PDB file of C-alpha atoms in Angstrom:
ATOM      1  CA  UNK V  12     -55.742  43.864  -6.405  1.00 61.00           C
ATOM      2  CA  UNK V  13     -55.209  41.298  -9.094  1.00 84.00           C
ATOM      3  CA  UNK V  14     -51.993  43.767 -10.678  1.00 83.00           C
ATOM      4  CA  UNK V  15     -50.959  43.595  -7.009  1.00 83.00           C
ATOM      5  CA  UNK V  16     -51.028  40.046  -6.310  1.00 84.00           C
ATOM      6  CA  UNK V  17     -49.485  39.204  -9.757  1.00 82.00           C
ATOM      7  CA  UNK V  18     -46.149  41.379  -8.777  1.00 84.00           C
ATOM      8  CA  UNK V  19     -45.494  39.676  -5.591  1.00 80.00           C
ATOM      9  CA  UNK V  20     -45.952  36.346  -7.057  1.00 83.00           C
ATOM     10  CA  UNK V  21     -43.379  37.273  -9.560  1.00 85.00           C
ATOM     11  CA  UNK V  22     -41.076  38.918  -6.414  1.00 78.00           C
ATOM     12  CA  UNK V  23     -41.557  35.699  -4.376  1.00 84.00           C
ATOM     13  CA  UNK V  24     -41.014  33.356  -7.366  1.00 82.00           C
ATOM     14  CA  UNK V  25     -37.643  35.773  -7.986  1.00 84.00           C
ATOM     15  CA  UNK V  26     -36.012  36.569  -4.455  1.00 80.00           C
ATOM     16  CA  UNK V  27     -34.131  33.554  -3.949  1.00 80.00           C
ATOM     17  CA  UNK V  28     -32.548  33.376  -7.448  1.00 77.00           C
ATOM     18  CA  UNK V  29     -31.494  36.971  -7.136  1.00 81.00           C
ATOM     19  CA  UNK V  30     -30.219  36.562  -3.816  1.00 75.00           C
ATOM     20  CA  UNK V  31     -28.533  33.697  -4.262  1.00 72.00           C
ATOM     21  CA  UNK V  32     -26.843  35.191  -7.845  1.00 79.00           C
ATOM     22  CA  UNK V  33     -25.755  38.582  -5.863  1.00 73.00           C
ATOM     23  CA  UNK V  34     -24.254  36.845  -3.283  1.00 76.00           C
ATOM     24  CA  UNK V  35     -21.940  34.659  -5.775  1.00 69.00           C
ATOM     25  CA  UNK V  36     -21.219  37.819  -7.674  1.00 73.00           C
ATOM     26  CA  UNK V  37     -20.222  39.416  -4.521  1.00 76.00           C
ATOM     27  CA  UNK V  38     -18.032  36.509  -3.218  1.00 72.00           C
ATOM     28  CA  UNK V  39     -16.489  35.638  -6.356  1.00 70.00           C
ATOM     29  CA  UNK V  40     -12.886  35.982  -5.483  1.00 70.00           C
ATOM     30  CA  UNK V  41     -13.123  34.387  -1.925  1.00 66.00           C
ATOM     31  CA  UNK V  42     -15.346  31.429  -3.695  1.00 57.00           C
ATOM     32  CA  UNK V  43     -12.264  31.127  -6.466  1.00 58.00           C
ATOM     33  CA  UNK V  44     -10.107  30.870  -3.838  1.00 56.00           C
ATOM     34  CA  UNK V  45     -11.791  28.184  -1.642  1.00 52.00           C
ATOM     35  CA  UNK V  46     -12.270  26.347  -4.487  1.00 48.00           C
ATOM     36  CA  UNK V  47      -8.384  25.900  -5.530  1.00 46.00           C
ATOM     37  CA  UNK V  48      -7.798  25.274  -2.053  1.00 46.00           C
ATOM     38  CA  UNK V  49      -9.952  22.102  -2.091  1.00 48.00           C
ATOM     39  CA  UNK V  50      -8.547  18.897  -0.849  1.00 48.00           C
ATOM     40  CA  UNK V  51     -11.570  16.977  -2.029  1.00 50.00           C
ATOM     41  CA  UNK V  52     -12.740  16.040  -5.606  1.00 47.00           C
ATOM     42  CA  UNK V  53     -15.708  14.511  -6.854  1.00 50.00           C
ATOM     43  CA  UNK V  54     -15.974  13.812 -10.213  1.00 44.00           C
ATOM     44  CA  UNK V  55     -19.435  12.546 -11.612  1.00 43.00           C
ATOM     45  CA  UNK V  56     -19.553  10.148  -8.500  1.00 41.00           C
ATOM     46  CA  UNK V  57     -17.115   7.890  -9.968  1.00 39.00           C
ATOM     47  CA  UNK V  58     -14.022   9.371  -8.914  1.00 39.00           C
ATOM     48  CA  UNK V  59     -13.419  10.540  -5.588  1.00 42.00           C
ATOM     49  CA  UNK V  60      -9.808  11.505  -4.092  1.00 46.00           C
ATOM     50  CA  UNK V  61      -9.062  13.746  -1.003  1.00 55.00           C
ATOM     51  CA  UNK V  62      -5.627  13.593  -1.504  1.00 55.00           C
ATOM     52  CA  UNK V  63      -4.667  16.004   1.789  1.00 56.00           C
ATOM     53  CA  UNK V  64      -6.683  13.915   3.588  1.00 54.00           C
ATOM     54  CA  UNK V  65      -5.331  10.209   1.947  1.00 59.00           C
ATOM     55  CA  UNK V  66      -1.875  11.443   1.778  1.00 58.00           C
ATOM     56  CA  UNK V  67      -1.555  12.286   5.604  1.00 57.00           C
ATOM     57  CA  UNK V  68      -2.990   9.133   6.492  1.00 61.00           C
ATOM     58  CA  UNK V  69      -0.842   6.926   4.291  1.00 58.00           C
ATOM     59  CA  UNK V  70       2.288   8.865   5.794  1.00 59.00           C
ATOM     60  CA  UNK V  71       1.049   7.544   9.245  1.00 61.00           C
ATOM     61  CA  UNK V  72       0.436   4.472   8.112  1.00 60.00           C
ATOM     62  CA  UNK V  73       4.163   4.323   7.003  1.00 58.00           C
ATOM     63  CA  UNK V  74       4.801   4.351  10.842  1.00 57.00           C
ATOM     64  CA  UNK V  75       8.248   4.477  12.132  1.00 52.00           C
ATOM     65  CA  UNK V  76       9.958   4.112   8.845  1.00 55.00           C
ATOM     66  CA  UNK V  77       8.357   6.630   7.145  1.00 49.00           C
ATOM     67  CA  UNK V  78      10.240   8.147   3.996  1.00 50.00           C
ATOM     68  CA  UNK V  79      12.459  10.550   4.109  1.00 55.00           C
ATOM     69  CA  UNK V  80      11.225  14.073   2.297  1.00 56.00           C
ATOM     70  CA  UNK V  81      11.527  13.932  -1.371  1.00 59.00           C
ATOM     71  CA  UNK V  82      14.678  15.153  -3.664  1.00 76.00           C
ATOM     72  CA  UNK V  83      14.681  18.653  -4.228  1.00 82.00           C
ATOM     73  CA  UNK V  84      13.891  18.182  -8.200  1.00 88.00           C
ATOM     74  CA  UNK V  85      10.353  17.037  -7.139  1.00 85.00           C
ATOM     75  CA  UNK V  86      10.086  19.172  -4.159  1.00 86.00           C
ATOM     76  CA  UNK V  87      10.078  22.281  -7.097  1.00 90.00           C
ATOM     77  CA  UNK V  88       8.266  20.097  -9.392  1.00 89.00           C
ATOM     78  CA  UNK V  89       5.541  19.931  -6.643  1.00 86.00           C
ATOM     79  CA  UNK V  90       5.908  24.055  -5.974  1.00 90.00           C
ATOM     80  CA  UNK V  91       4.942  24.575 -10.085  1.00 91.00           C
ATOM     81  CA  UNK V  92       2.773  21.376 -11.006  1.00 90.00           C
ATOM     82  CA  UNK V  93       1.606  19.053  -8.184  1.00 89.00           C
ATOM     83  CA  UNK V  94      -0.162  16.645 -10.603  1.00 89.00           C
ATOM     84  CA  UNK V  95       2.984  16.723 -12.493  1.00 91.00           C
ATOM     85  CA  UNK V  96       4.933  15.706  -9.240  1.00 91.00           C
ATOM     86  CA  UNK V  97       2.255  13.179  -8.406  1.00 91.00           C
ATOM     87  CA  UNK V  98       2.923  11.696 -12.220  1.00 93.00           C
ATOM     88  CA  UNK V  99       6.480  12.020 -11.834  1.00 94.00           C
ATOM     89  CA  UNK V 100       6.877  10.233  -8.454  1.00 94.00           C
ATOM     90  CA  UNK V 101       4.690   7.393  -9.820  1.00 94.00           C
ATOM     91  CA  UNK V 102       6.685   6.871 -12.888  1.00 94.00           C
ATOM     92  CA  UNK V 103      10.162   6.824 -10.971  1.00 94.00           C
ATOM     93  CA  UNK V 104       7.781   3.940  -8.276  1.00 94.00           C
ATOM     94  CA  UNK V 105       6.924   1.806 -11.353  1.00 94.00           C
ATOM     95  CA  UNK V 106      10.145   1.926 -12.832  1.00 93.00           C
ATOM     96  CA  UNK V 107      11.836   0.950  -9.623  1.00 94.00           C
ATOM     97  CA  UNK V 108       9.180  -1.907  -8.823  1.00 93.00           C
ATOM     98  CA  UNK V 109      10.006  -3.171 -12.186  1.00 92.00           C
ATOM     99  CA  UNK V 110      13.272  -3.224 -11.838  1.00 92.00           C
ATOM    100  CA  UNK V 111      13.172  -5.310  -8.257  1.00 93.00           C
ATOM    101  CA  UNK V 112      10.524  -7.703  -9.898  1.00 92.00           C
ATOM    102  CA  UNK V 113      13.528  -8.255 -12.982  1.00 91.00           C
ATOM    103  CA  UNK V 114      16.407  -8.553 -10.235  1.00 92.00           C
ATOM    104  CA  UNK V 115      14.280 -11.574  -8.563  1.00 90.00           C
ATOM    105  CA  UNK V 116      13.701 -12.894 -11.741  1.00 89.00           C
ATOM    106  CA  UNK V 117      10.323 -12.515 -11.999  1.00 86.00           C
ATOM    107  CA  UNK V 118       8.233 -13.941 -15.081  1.00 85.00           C
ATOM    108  CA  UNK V 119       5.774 -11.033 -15.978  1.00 83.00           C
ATOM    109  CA  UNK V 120       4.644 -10.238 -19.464  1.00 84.00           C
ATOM    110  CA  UNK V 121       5.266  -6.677 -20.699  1.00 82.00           C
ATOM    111  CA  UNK V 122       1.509  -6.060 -20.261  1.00 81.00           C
ATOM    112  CA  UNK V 123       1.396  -7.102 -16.744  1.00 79.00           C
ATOM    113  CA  UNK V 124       4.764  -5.092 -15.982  1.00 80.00           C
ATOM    114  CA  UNK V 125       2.419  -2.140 -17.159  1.00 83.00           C
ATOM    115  CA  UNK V 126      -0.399  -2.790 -15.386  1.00 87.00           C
ATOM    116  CA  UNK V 127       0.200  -1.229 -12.006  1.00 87.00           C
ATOM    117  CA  UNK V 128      -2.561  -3.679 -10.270  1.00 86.00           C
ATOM    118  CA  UNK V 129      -0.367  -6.668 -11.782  1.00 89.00           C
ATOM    119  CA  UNK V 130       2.778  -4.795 -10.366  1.00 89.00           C
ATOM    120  CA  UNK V 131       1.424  -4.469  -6.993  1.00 89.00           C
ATOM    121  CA  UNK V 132       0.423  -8.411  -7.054  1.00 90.00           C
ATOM    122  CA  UNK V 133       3.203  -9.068  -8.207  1.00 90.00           C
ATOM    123  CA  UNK V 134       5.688  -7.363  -6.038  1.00 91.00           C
ATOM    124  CA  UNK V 135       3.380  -9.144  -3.138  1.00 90.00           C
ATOM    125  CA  UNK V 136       3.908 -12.399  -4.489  1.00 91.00           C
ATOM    126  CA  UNK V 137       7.811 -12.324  -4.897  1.00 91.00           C
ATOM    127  CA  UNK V 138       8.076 -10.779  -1.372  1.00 91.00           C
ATOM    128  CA  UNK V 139       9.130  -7.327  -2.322  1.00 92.00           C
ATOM    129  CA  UNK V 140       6.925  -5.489   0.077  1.00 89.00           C
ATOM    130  CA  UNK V 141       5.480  -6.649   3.393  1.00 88.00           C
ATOM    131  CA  UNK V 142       1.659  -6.073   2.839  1.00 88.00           C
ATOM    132  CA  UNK V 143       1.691  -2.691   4.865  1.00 87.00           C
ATOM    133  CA  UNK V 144       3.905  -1.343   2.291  1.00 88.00           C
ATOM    134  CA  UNK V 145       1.909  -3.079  -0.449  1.00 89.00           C
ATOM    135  CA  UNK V 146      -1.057  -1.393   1.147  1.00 87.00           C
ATOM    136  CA  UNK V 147       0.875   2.191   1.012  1.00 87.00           C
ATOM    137  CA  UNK V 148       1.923   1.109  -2.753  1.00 90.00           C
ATOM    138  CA  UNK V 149      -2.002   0.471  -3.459  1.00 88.00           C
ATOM    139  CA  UNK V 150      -3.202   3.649  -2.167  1.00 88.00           C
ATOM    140  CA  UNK V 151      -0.727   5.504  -3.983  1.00 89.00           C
ATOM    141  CA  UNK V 152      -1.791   3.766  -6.958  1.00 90.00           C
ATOM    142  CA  UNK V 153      -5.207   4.897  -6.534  1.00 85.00           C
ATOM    143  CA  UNK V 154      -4.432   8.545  -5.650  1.00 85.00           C
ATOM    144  CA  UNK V 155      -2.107   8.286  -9.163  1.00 88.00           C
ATOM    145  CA  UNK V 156      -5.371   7.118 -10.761  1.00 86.00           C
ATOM    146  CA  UNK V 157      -7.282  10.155  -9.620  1.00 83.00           C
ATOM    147  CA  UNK V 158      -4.329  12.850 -10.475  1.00 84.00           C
ATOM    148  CA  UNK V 159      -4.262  11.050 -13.728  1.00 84.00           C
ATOM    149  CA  UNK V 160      -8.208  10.864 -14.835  1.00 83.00           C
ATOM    150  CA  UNK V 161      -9.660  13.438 -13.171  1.00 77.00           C
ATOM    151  CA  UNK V 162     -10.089  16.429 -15.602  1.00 74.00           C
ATOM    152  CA  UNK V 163      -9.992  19.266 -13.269  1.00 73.00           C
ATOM    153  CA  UNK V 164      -8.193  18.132 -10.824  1.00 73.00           C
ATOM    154  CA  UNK V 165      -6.334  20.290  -8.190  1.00 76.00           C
ATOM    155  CA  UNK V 166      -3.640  19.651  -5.505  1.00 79.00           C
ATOM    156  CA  UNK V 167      -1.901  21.919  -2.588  1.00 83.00           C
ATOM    157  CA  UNK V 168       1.897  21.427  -3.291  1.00 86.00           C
ATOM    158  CA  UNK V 169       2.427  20.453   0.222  1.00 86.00           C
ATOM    159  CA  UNK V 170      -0.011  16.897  -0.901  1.00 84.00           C
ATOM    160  CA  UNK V 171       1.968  16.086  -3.640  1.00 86.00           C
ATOM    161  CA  UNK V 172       5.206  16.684  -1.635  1.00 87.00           C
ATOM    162  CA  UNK V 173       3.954  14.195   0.794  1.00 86.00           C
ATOM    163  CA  UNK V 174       3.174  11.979  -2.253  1.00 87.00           C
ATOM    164  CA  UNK V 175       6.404  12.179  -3.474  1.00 89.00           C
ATOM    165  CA  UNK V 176       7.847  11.495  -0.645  1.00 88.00           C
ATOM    166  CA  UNK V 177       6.085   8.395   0.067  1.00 88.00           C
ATOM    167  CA  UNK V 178       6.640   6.914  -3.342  1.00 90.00           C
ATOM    168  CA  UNK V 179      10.765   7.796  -2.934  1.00 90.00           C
ATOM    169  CA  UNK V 180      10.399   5.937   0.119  1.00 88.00           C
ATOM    170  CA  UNK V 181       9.177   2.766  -1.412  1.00 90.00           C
ATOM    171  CA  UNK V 182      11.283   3.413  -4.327  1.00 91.00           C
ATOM    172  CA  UNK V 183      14.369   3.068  -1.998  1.00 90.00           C
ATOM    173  CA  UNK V 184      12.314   0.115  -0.544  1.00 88.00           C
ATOM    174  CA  UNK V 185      12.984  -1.441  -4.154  1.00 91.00           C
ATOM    175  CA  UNK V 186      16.031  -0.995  -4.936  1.00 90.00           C
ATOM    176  CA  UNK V 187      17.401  -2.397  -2.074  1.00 88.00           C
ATOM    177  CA  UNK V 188      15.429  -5.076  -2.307  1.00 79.00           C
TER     178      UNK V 188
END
């Protein structure tokens, strides 16, 4: 009875482990590919981006003049690399908020024209963006932060599109400004 009782502890103390390793062997594949599909990250709860989610909502926040779809270099950019498209759309938004702050003869340092918080106050200040466009430019900011930091970070093509696209749009913004 004792040899008995001794095996099904060790069964009971073993099912759930076993079961639960099987069934991840078994699903494997269709695990992989939820996980590359995710639109969520969470990165030692410090960094969290949903960029599907964030990007959709920042193109309706855009409203009526919502940007145009992105040039077709970024569009294929977004196709191989979305974090590189995410990177790339930034860059070409910093350069052209830097450029408007320069044209209005702004006084920043070279530290706070790389500084994209000091940008973003900055392009406030001198009037460059109305605050639901400096609201758009924040949130991109952030979403940059995320693609930027986060060390396995993945993005559907069809996000960083829509991130491209909104930073183009405020890009144009600034250089008509």
């Amino acid at each position: 009875m004792d040899l008995l009782a001794g095996i099904a502890a060790i069964l009971t103390a073993i099912a759930w482990p076993t079961a639960v390793i099987v069934t991840v062997v078994l699903l494997r594949r269709p695990l992989r590919e939820l996980l590359t599909s995710l639109r969520a990250l969470k990165v030692n709860d410090l960094v969290e981006a949903s960029f599907g989610a964030d990007v959709a909502a920042l193109q309706q926040a855009a409203g009526p003049d919502a940007p145009q779809p992105a040039n077709d270099e970024l569009l294929r950019l977004a196709r191989i690399s979305p974090r590189a498209a995410v990177l790339e759309a930034w860059i070409r938004l910093e350069f052209a908020a830097r450029a408007a702050l320069k044209r209005r003869g702004a006084n920043l340092t070279a530290d706070e024209l790389r500084a994209p918080i000091r940008l973003a106050g900055a392009l406030g200040e001198h009037g460059l963006l109305p605050p639901r466009r400096l609201a758009v430019f924040d949130e991109l900011r952030h979403l940059r932060n995320a693609a930027t930091h986060a060390e396995r970070f993945r993005l559907e093509p069809e996000s960083a599109a829509g991130y491209a696209a909104l930073a183009q749009g405020l890009a144009d913004t600034l250089e008509a400004a």
